[in-house]
Amino acid sequence: MTVRGGQPPSALCAWVVLLLLVVSGEPYRTPYDQEQDQNRDRDSETTNLRTDPRTDPRTNTRVYHRDVSEVRGKDCRRCCDPGEQPPHHYSNPHYPQQYQAVPQINITILKGEKGDSGQRGPYGKSGKSGQSGPRGPNGIRGTKGSIGTPGEPCKAQYAAFSVGRKKAIHSNDYYQTLVFDTELVNLYGHFNMFTGKFYCYVPGVYYFSLNVHTWNQKETYVHVMHNEREVVILYAQPSDRSIMQSQSLMLELEREDQVWVRLFKGERENAIFSDDFDTYVTFNGHLIKPKSEG
């Protein structure tokens, strides 16, 4: 069989095979060409490692960072699933693990209901008192209060007496109490007319005065006594004329103290003149200031 054009069939098949090899196959490379290509690729990779910012200068190796675009299109598998081992590049210590799953727990889901209030515990020990702080500002003035109930009236304390004697007296004993028979003023009965003594019921400062009339040619000698102590003396020498003689003083008395007048008999006769019609002898006393008033 002869093909048009004068070429035999075997030659035509050989041309078809050569044409397919030229279109689909790579050009023919000799071993020398392959070795040159490998050296050229190695030099280019070394240059890229030196200029690439992702290259580690200590090991002169490129550090690979996991990017979403690199794994896009590949199968995604979680490395934290049970029974699964992480990929080998995650176990590389030089590979930075930028993406790490952190478990989060919603606390509001685990929070339970509020329990009942417990019993109050005992009080603790009181601490030491701190230093006084500065005085605060003055507050706002309040409203005027209502009028209160009336209080008790002020209780003023008084004590006073004034007594006299109308009968004359001659001293027969060495000491003799002068007793009075006329009561002029005896407030609250503090002066006892039977004993001739004033008894103090309101402590404080008192004023006392004694007035007597002397006898002709006789001596007048009396003492004003505070309890059993002579305080002052009223004295008049014997004379042809009788005169009025007086003595006054102030005493600070306590409760139950006594003030009275005593006659003293010496070598001469001691006497006080008076008659049944007029009062010649008087003894007076009154409270000046109570002790409670300070």
CSV table of N, CA and C in Angstrom, one decimal, residues 68-198:
chain,number,residue,atom,x,y,z
A,68,VAL,N,-3.1,31.5,56.4
A,68,VAL,CA,-4.3,30.9,56.1
A,68,VAL,C,-4.4,30.6,54.6
A,69,SER,N,-3.7,31.4,53.8
A,69,SER,CA,-3.7,31.2,52.4
A,69,SER,C,-2.9,30.0,52.0
A,70,GLU,N,-2.0,29.6,52.8
A,70,GLU,CA,-1.2,28.4,52.5
A,70,GLU,C,-2.0,27.1,52.7
A,71,VAL,N,-2.9,27.1,53.7
A,71,VAL,CA,-3.6,25.9,54.0
A,71,VAL,C,-5.0,26.0,53.3
A,72,ARG,N,-5.3,27.1,52.6
A,72,ARG,CA,-6.6,27.2,51.9
A,72,ARG,C,-6.6,26.2,50.8
A,73,GLY,N,-7.6,25.5,50.7
A,73,GLY,CA,-7.7,24.4,49.7
A,73,GLY,C,-7.3,23.1,50.2
A,74,LYS,N,-6.6,23.0,51.3
A,74,LYS,CA,-6.2,21.7,51.9
A,74,LYS,C,-7.2,21.3,52.9
A,75,ASP,N,-7.1,20.0,53.3
A,75,ASP,CA,-8.0,19.5,54.3
A,75,ASP,C,-7.7,20.1,55.7
A,76,CYS,N,-8.7,20.6,56.4
A,76,CYS,CA,-8.5,21.2,57.7
A,76,CYS,C,-8.9,20.2,58.7
A,77,ARG,N,-7.9,20.0,59.7
A,77,ARG,CA,-8.1,19.0,60.7
A,77,ARG,C,-7.6,19.6,62.0
A,78,ARG,N,-8.5,19.6,63.1
A,78,ARG,CA,-8.1,20.2,64.4
A,78,ARG,C,-7.1,19.2,65.1
A,79,CYS,N,-6.0,19.9,65.5
A,79,CYS,CA,-4.9,19.1,66.2
A,79,CYS,C,-5.3,18.7,67.6
A,80,CYS,N,-6.3,19.3,68.2
A,80,CYS,CA,-6.7,19.1,69.6
A,80,CYS,C,-7.7,18.0,69.7
A,81,ASP,N,-8.2,17.4,68.6
A,81,ASP,CA,-9.1,16.3,68.7
A,81,ASP,C,-8.5,15.1,69.4
A,82,PRO,N,-9.3,14.4,70.2
A,82,PRO,CA,-8.8,13.2,70.9
A,82,PRO,C,-8.3,12.2,69.9
A,83,GLY,N,-7.1,11.6,70.2
A,83,GLY,CA,-6.5,10.6,69.4
A,83,GLY,C,-5.8,11.1,68.2
A,84,GLU,N,-5.7,12.4,68.0
A,84,GLU,CA,-5.0,13.0,66.8
A,84,GLU,C,-3.7,13.5,67.3
A,85,GLN,N,-2.7,13.4,66.5
A,85,GLN,CA,-1.3,13.9,66.8
A,85,GLN,C,-1.2,15.2,65.9
A,86,PRO,N,-0.5,16.2,66.5
A,86,PRO,CA,-0.3,17.4,65.8
A,86,PRO,C,0.7,17.2,64.6
A,87,PRO,N,0.6,18.0,63.6
A,87,PRO,CA,1.5,17.8,62.4
A,87,PRO,C,2.9,18.0,62.9
A,88,HIS,N,3.8,17.5,62.0
A,88,HIS,CA,5.2,17.5,62.4
A,88,HIS,C,5.8,18.9,62.5
A,89,HIS,N,5.2,19.9,61.7
A,89,HIS,CA,5.8,21.2,61.7
A,89,HIS,C,5.4,21.9,63.0
A,90,TYR,N,4.3,21.5,63.8
A,90,TYR,CA,3.9,22.1,65.0
A,90,TYR,C,4.9,21.6,66.1
A,91,SER,N,5.5,20.5,66.0
A,91,SER,CA,6.4,20.0,67.0
A,91,SER,C,7.8,20.5,66.8
A,92,ASN,N,8.0,21.3,65.7
A,92,ASN,CA,9.3,21.9,65.5
A,92,ASN,C,9.5,23.0,66.5
A,93,PRO,N,10.6,23.0,67.3
A,93,PRO,CA,10.8,24.1,68.3
A,93,PRO,C,11.0,25.4,67.6
A,94,HIS,N,11.5,25.5,66.3
A,94,HIS,CA,11.8,26.7,65.7
A,94,HIS,C,10.6,27.3,65.0
A,95,TYR,N,9.5,26.5,65.0
A,95,TYR,CA,8.3,27.0,64.3
A,95,TYR,C,7.4,27.7,65.4
A,96,PRO,N,7.1,29.0,65.2
A,96,PRO,CA,6.3,29.8,66.2
A,96,PRO,C,4.9,29.4,66.1
A,97,GLN,N,4.4,28.9,67.3
A,97,GLN,CA,3.0,28.5,67.4
A,97,GLN,C,2.1,29.8,67.6
A,98,GLN,N,1.6,30.4,66.5
A,98,GLN,CA,0.9,31.6,66.7
A,98,GLN,C,-0.6,31.3,67.0
A,99,TYR,N,-1.1,30.2,66.5
A,99,TYR,CA,-2.5,29.9,66.7
A,99,TYR,C,-2.6,28.8,67.7
A,100,GLN,N,-3.2,29.1,68.9
A,100,GLN,CA,-3.4,28.1,69.9
A,100,GLN,C,-4.8,28.2,70.5
A,101,ALA,N,-5.5,27.1,70.5
A,101,ALA,CA,-6.9,27.2,71.0
A,101,ALA,C,-6.9,27.3,72.5
A,102,VAL,N,-7.5,28.3,73.0
A,102,VAL,CA,-7.7,28.6,74.5
A,102,VAL,C,-9.1,28.3,74.9
A,103,PRO,N,-9.3,27.3,75.8
A,103,PRO,CA,-10.7,27.0,76.2
A,103,PRO,C,-11.3,28.2,77.0
A,104,GLN,N,-12.5,28.6,76.8
A,104,GLN,CA,-13.2,29.6,77.6
A,104,GLN,C,-14.4,29.0,78.2
A,105,ILE,N,-14.7,29.3,79.5
A,105,ILE,CA,-15.8,28.8,80.2
A,105,ILE,C,-16.7,30.0,80.6
A,106,ASN,N,-17.9,29.9,80.3
A,106,ASN,CA,-18.9,31.0,80.7
A,106,ASN,C,-19.2,30.8,82.2
A,107,ILE,N,-18.8,31.7,83.0
A,107,ILE,CA,-19.0,31.6,84.5
A,107,ILE,C,-20.4,31.7,84.8
A,108,THR,N,-21.2,32.5,84.1
A,108,THR,CA,-22.6,32.6,84.4
A,108,THR,C,-23.4,31.3,84.3
A,109,ILE,N,-22.9,30.4,83.4
A,109,ILE,CA,-23.6,29.2,83.3
A,109,ILE,C,-23.4,28.3,84.5
A,110,LEU,N,-22.1,28.3,85.1
A,110,LEU,CA,-21.8,27.5,86.2
A,110,LEU,C,-22.2,28.1,87.6
A,111,LYS,N,-22.6,29.4,87.6
A,111,LYS,CA,-23.0,30.1,88.9
A,111,LYS,C,-24.4,29.6,89.3
A,112,GLY,N,-24.4,29.1,90.6
A,112,GLY,CA,-25.6,28.6,91.2
A,112,GLY,C,-26.5,29.7,91.8
A,113,GLU,N,-27.6,29.3,92.4
A,113,GLU,CA,-28.5,30.3,93.0
A,113,GLU,C,-27.9,30.8,94.3
A,114,LYS,N,-28.4,31.9,94.7
A,114,LYS,CA,-27.9,32.6,96.0
A,114,LYS,C,-28.4,31.8,97.2
A,115,GLY,N,-27.5,31.4,98.1
A,115,GLY,CA,-27.9,30.7,99.3
A,115,GLY,C,-28.5,31.6,100.3
A,116,ASP,N,-29.0,31.0,101.4
A,116,ASP,CA,-29.6,31.7,102.5
A,116,ASP,C,-28.5,32.3,103.3
A,117,SER,N,-28.9,33.5,104.0
A,117,SER,CA,-27.9,34.2,104.9
A,117,SER,C,-27.6,33.3,106.1
A,118,GLY,N,-26.3,33.3,106.5
A,118,GLY,CA,-26.0,32.5,107.7
A,118,GLY,C,-26.2,33.3,108.9
A,119,GLN,N,-26.0,32.7,110.1
A,119,GLN,CA,-26.1,33.4,111.3
A,119,GLN,C,-25.0,34.4,111.6
A,120,ARG,N,-25.3,35.4,112.3
A,120,ARG,CA,-24.3,36.4,112.5
A,120,ARG,C,-23.3,35.9,113.5
A,121,GLY,N,-22.0,36.1,113.2
A,121,GLY,CA,-20.9,35.6,114.1
A,121,GLY,C,-20.7,36.5,115.3
A,122,PRO,N,-20.0,36.1,116.3
A,122,PRO,CA,-19.7,36.9,117.5
A,122,PRO,C,-18.9,38.1,117.2
A,123,TYR,N,-19.0,39.2,118.0
A,123,TYR,CA,-18.3,40.4,117.8
A,123,TYR,C,-16.8,40.1,118.1
A,124,GLY,N,-16.0,40.7,117.3
A,124,GLY,CA,-14.5,40.7,117.6
A,124,GLY,C,-14.1,41.6,118.7
A,125,LYS,N,-12.8,41.6,119.0
A,125,LYS,CA,-12.3,42.5,120.0
A,125,LYS,C,-12.2,43.9,119.5
A,126,SER,N,-12.5,44.8,120.4
A,126,SER,CA,-12.4,46.2,119.9
A,126,SER,C,-11.0,46.6,119.7
A,127,GLY,N,-10.8,47.4,118.7
A,127,GLY,CA,-9.4,47.8,118.4
A,127,GLY,C,-9.1,49.1,119.2
A,128,LYS,N,-7.8,49.5,119.1
A,128,LYS,CA,-7.4,50.6,119.8
A,128,LYS,C,-8.0,51.9,119.2
A,129,SER,N,-8.2,52.8,120.1
A,129,SER,CA,-8.8,54.1,119.7
A,129,SER,C,-7.8,54.9,118.8
A,130,GLY,N,-8.3,55.3,117.7
A,130,GLY,CA,-7.4,56.1,116.9
A,130,GLY,C,-7.3,57.6,117.4
A,131,GLN,N,-6.5,58.3,116.7
A,131,GLN,CA,-6.3,59.7,117.0
A,131,GLN,C,-7.5,60.5,116.6
A,132,SER,N,-7.8,61.5,117.4
A,132,SER,CA,-8.9,62.4,117.0
A,132,SER,C,-8.7,63.2,115.7
A,133,GLY,N,-9.6,63.1,114.9
A,133,GLY,CA,-9.5,63.8,113.6
A,133,GLY,C,-9.8,65.3,113.8
A,134,PRO,N,-9.5,66.0,112.7
A,134,PRO,CA,-9.8,67.5,112.8
A,134,PRO,C,-11.3,67.8,112.9
A,135,ARG,N,-11.5,68.9,113.4
A,135,ARG,CA,-12.9,69.3,113.6
A,135,ARG,C,-13.6,69.6,112.3
A,136,GLY,N,-14.8,69.1,112.1
A,136,GLY,CA,-15.4,69.2,110.8
A,136,GLY,C,-16.1,70.6,110.7
A,137,PRO,N,-16.6,70.9,109.5
A,137,PRO,CA,-17.3,72.2,109.4
A,137,PRO,C,-18.6,72.3,110.1
A,138,ASN,N,-19.0,73.5,110.4
A,138,ASN,CA,-20.2,73.7,111.1
A,138,ASN,C,-21.4,73.3,110.3
A,139,GLY,N,-22.3,72.6,110.9
A,139,GLY,CA,-23.5,72.2,110.2
A,139,GLY,C,-24.5,73.3,110.0
A,140,ILE,N,-25.6,72.9,109.3
A,140,ILE,CA,-26.7,73.9,109.1
A,140,ILE,C,-27.5,74.1,110.4
A,141,ARG,N,-27.8,75.3,110.7
A,141,ARG,CA,-28.5,75.6,111.9
A,141,ARG,C,-29.9,75.0,111.8
A,142,GLY,N,-30.3,74.3,112.9
A,142,GLY,CA,-31.6,73.6,112.9
A,142,GLY,C,-32.7,74.6,113.3
A,143,THR,N,-33.9,74.0,113.2
A,143,THR,CA,-35.1,74.8,113.5
A,143,THR,C,-35.2,75.0,115.1
A,144,LYS,N,-35.9,76.0,115.5
A,144,LYS,CA,-36.1,76.3,116.9
A,144,LYS,C,-37.0,75.2,117.5
A,145,GLY,N,-36.6,74.7,118.6
A,145,GLY,CA,-37.4,73.7,119.3
A,145,GLY,C,-38.6,74.3,120.1
A,146,SER,N,-39.5,73.4,120.5
A,146,SER,CA,-40.7,73.9,121.2
A,146,SER,C,-40.3,74.2,122.7
A,147,ILE,N,-41.1,74.9,123.3
A,147,ILE,CA,-40.9,75.3,124.7
A,147,ILE,C,-41.2,74.1,125.6
A,148,GLY,N,-40.2,73.9,126.5
A,148,GLY,CA,-40.3,72.8,127.5
A,148,GLY,C,-41.2,73.1,128.6
A,149,THR,N,-41.4,72.1,129.5
A,149,THR,CA,-42.3,72.3,130.6
A,149,THR,C,-41.6,73.1,131.7
A,150,PRO,N,-42.3,73.9,132.4
A,150,PRO,CA,-41.7,74.8,133.5
A,150,PRO,C,-41.0,73.9,134.5
A,151,GLY,N,-39.8,74.3,134.9
A,151,GLY,CA,-39.1,73.6,136.0
A,151,GLY,C,-39.5,74.1,137.4
A,152,GLU,N,-38.9,73.4,138.3
A,152,GLU,CA,-39.2,73.8,139.7
A,152,GLU,C,-38.5,75.1,140.1
A,153,PRO,N,-39.1,75.9,140.9
A,153,PRO,CA,-38.5,77.2,141.3
A,153,PRO,C,-37.3,77.0,142.1
A,154,CYS,N,-36.4,78.0,142.0
A,154,CYS,CA,-35.1,77.9,142.7
A,154,CYS,C,-35.3,77.9,144.2
A,155,LYS,N,-34.8,76.9,144.8
A,155,LYS,CA,-34.9,76.8,146.3
A,155,LYS,C,-33.8,77.5,147.0
A,156,ALA,N,-34.2,78.7,147.5
A,156,ALA,CA,-33.2,79.5,148.3
A,156,ALA,C,-33.2,79.0,149.7
A,157,GLN,N,-32.1,78.9,150.3
A,157,GLN,CA,-31.9,78.5,151.7
A,157,GLN,C,-31.7,79.7,152.6
A,158,TYR,N,-32.4,79.6,153.7
A,158,TYR,CA,-32.3,80.7,154.7
A,158,TYR,C,-32.1,80.2,156.1
A,159,ALA,N,-31.5,81.0,156.9
A,159,ALA,CA,-31.4,80.7,158.3
A,159,ALA,C,-31.2,82.0,159.1
A,160,ALA,N,-32.0,82.3,160.1
A,160,ALA,CA,-31.9,83.6,160.8
A,160,ALA,C,-32.6,83.4,162.2
A,161,PHE,N,-32.1,84.2,163.1
A,161,PHE,CA,-32.7,84.2,164.5
A,161,PHE,C,-32.4,85.5,165.1
A,162,SER,N,-33.2,85.9,166.1
A,162,SER,CA,-33.0,87.1,166.9
A,162,SER,C,-33.8,86.9,168.2
A,163,VAL,N,-33.0,86.8,169.4
A,163,VAL,CA,-33.6,86.5,170.7
A,163,VAL,C,-33.1,87.6,171.7
A,164,GLY,N,-33.9,87.7,172.8
A,164,GLY,CA,-33.5,88.7,173.8
A,164,GLY,C,-33.8,88.2,175.2
A,165,ARG,N,-33.4,89.0,176.2
A,165,ARG,CA,-33.6,88.6,177.6
A,165,ARG,C,-34.0,89.9,178.4
A,166,LYS,N,-35.0,89.7,179.2
A,166,LYS,CA,-35.6,90.9,180.0
A,166,LYS,C,-35.2,90.8,181.4
A,167,LYS,N,-34.7,89.6,181.9
A,167,LYS,CA,-34.4,89.4,183.3
A,167,LYS,C,-32.9,89.6,183.5
A,168,ALA,N,-32.5,90.3,184.6
A,168,ALA,CA,-31.1,90.4,184.9
A,168,ALA,C,-30.5,89.1,185.4
A,169,ILE,N,-29.2,89.0,185.3
A,169,ILE,CA,-28.6,87.7,185.7
A,169,ILE,C,-27.3,88.0,186.4
A,170,HIS,N,-27.1,87.1,187.5
A,170,HIS,CA,-25.8,87.2,188.3
A,170,HIS,C,-25.2,85.8,188.1
A,171,SER,N,-23.9,85.8,187.8
A,171,SER,CA,-23.2,84.6,187.6
A,171,SER,C,-22.8,84.0,189.0
A,172,ASN,N,-23.4,82.7,189.2
A,172,ASN,CA,-23.1,82.0,190.4
A,172,ASN,C,-22.1,80.9,190.2
A,173,ASP,N,-22.1,80.3,189.0
A,173,ASP,CA,-21.1,79.2,188.7
A,173,ASP,C,-19.9,79.7,188.0
A,174,TYR,N,-18.9,78.9,187.8
A,174,TYR,CA,-17.7,79.2,187.1
A,174,TYR,C,-18.0,79.5,185.7
A,175,TYR,N,-18.8,78.6,185.0
A,175,TYR,CA,-19.3,78.8,183.7
A,175,TYR,C,-20.8,78.6,183.7
A,176,GLN,N,-21.5,79.5,183.0
A,176,GLN,CA,-23.0,79.5,183.0
A,176,GLN,C,-23.5,79.9,181.6
A,177,THR,N,-24.4,79.1,181.1
A,177,THR,CA,-25.0,79.4,179.8
A,177,THR,C,-26.0,80.5,179.9
A,178,LEU,N,-25.9,81.5,179.0
A,178,LEU,CA,-26.9,82.6,178.9
A,178,LEU,C,-28.1,82.1,178.2
A,179,VAL,N,-29.3,82.0,178.9
A,179,VAL,CA,-30.5,81.6,178.2
A,179,VAL,C,-31.4,82.8,178.0
A,180,PHE,N,-32.1,82.8,176.9
A,180,PHE,CA,-32.9,84.0,176.5
A,180,PHE,C,-34.4,83.6,176.7
A,181,ASP,N,-35.2,84.6,177.0
A,181,ASP,CA,-36.6,84.4,177.3
A,181,ASP,C,-37.5,85.1,176.3
A,182,THR,N,-37.0,85.9,175.3
A,182,THR,CA,-37.8,86.6,174.4
A,182,THR,C,-37.4,86.1,173.0
A,183,GLU,N,-38.4,85.7,172.2
A,183,GLU,CA,-38.1,85.2,170.8
A,183,GLU,C,-38.6,86.3,169.8
A,184,LEU,N,-37.7,86.9,169.2
A,184,LEU,CA,-38.0,88.0,168.2
A,184,LEU,C,-38.2,87.4,166.8
A,185,VAL,N,-37.2,86.6,166.3
A,185,VAL,CA,-37.2,85.9,165.0
A,185,VAL,C,-36.5,84.6,165.3
A,186,ASN,N,-37.2,83.5,164.8
A,186,ASN,CA,-36.6,82.2,164.9
A,186,ASN,C,-37.0,81.4,163.7
A,187,LEU,N,-36.3,81.6,162.6
A,187,LEU,CA,-36.7,81.0,161.3
A,187,LEU,C,-36.5,79.5,161.3
A,188,TYR,N,-37.6,78.8,161.1
A,188,TYR,CA,-37.5,77.3,161.0
A,188,TYR,C,-37.2,76.7,162.4
A,189,GLY,N,-37.1,77.5,163.5
A,189,GLY,CA,-36.9,77.0,164.8
A,189,GLY,C,-35.4,76.5,165.0
A,190,HIS,N,-34.5,77.1,164.3
A,190,HIS,CA,-33.1,76.6,164.4
A,190,HIS,C,-32.5,77.1,165.8
A,191,PHE,N,-33.0,78.1,166.5
A,191,PHE,CA,-32.5,78.4,167.8
A,191,PHE,C,-33.4,77.8,168.8
A,192,ASN,N,-32.7,77.1,169.7
A,192,ASN,CA,-33.5,76.4,170.8
A,192,ASN,C,-33.6,77.3,172.0
A,193,MET,N,-34.8,77.7,172.4
A,193,MET,CA,-35.0,78.6,173.5
A,193,MET,C,-34.7,78.0,174.8
A,194,PHE,N,-34.8,76.7,175.0
A,194,PHE,CA,-34.6,76.0,176.2
A,194,PHE,C,-33.1,75.8,176.5
A,195,THR,N,-32.3,75.5,175.5
A,195,THR,CA,-30.9,75.3,175.7
A,195,THR,C,-30.1,76.6,175.5
A,196,GLY,N,-30.7,77.6,174.8
A,196,GLY,CA,-30.0,78.9,174.6
A,196,GLY,C,-28.9,78.7,173.5
A,197,LYS,N,-29.1,77.8,172.6
A,197,LYS,CA,-28.1,77.5,171.5
A,197,LYS,C,-28.7,77.5,170.2
A,198,PHE,N,-27.9,78.0,169.2
A,198,PHE,CA,-28.3,78.0,167.8
A,198,PHE,C,-27.7,76.7,167.1
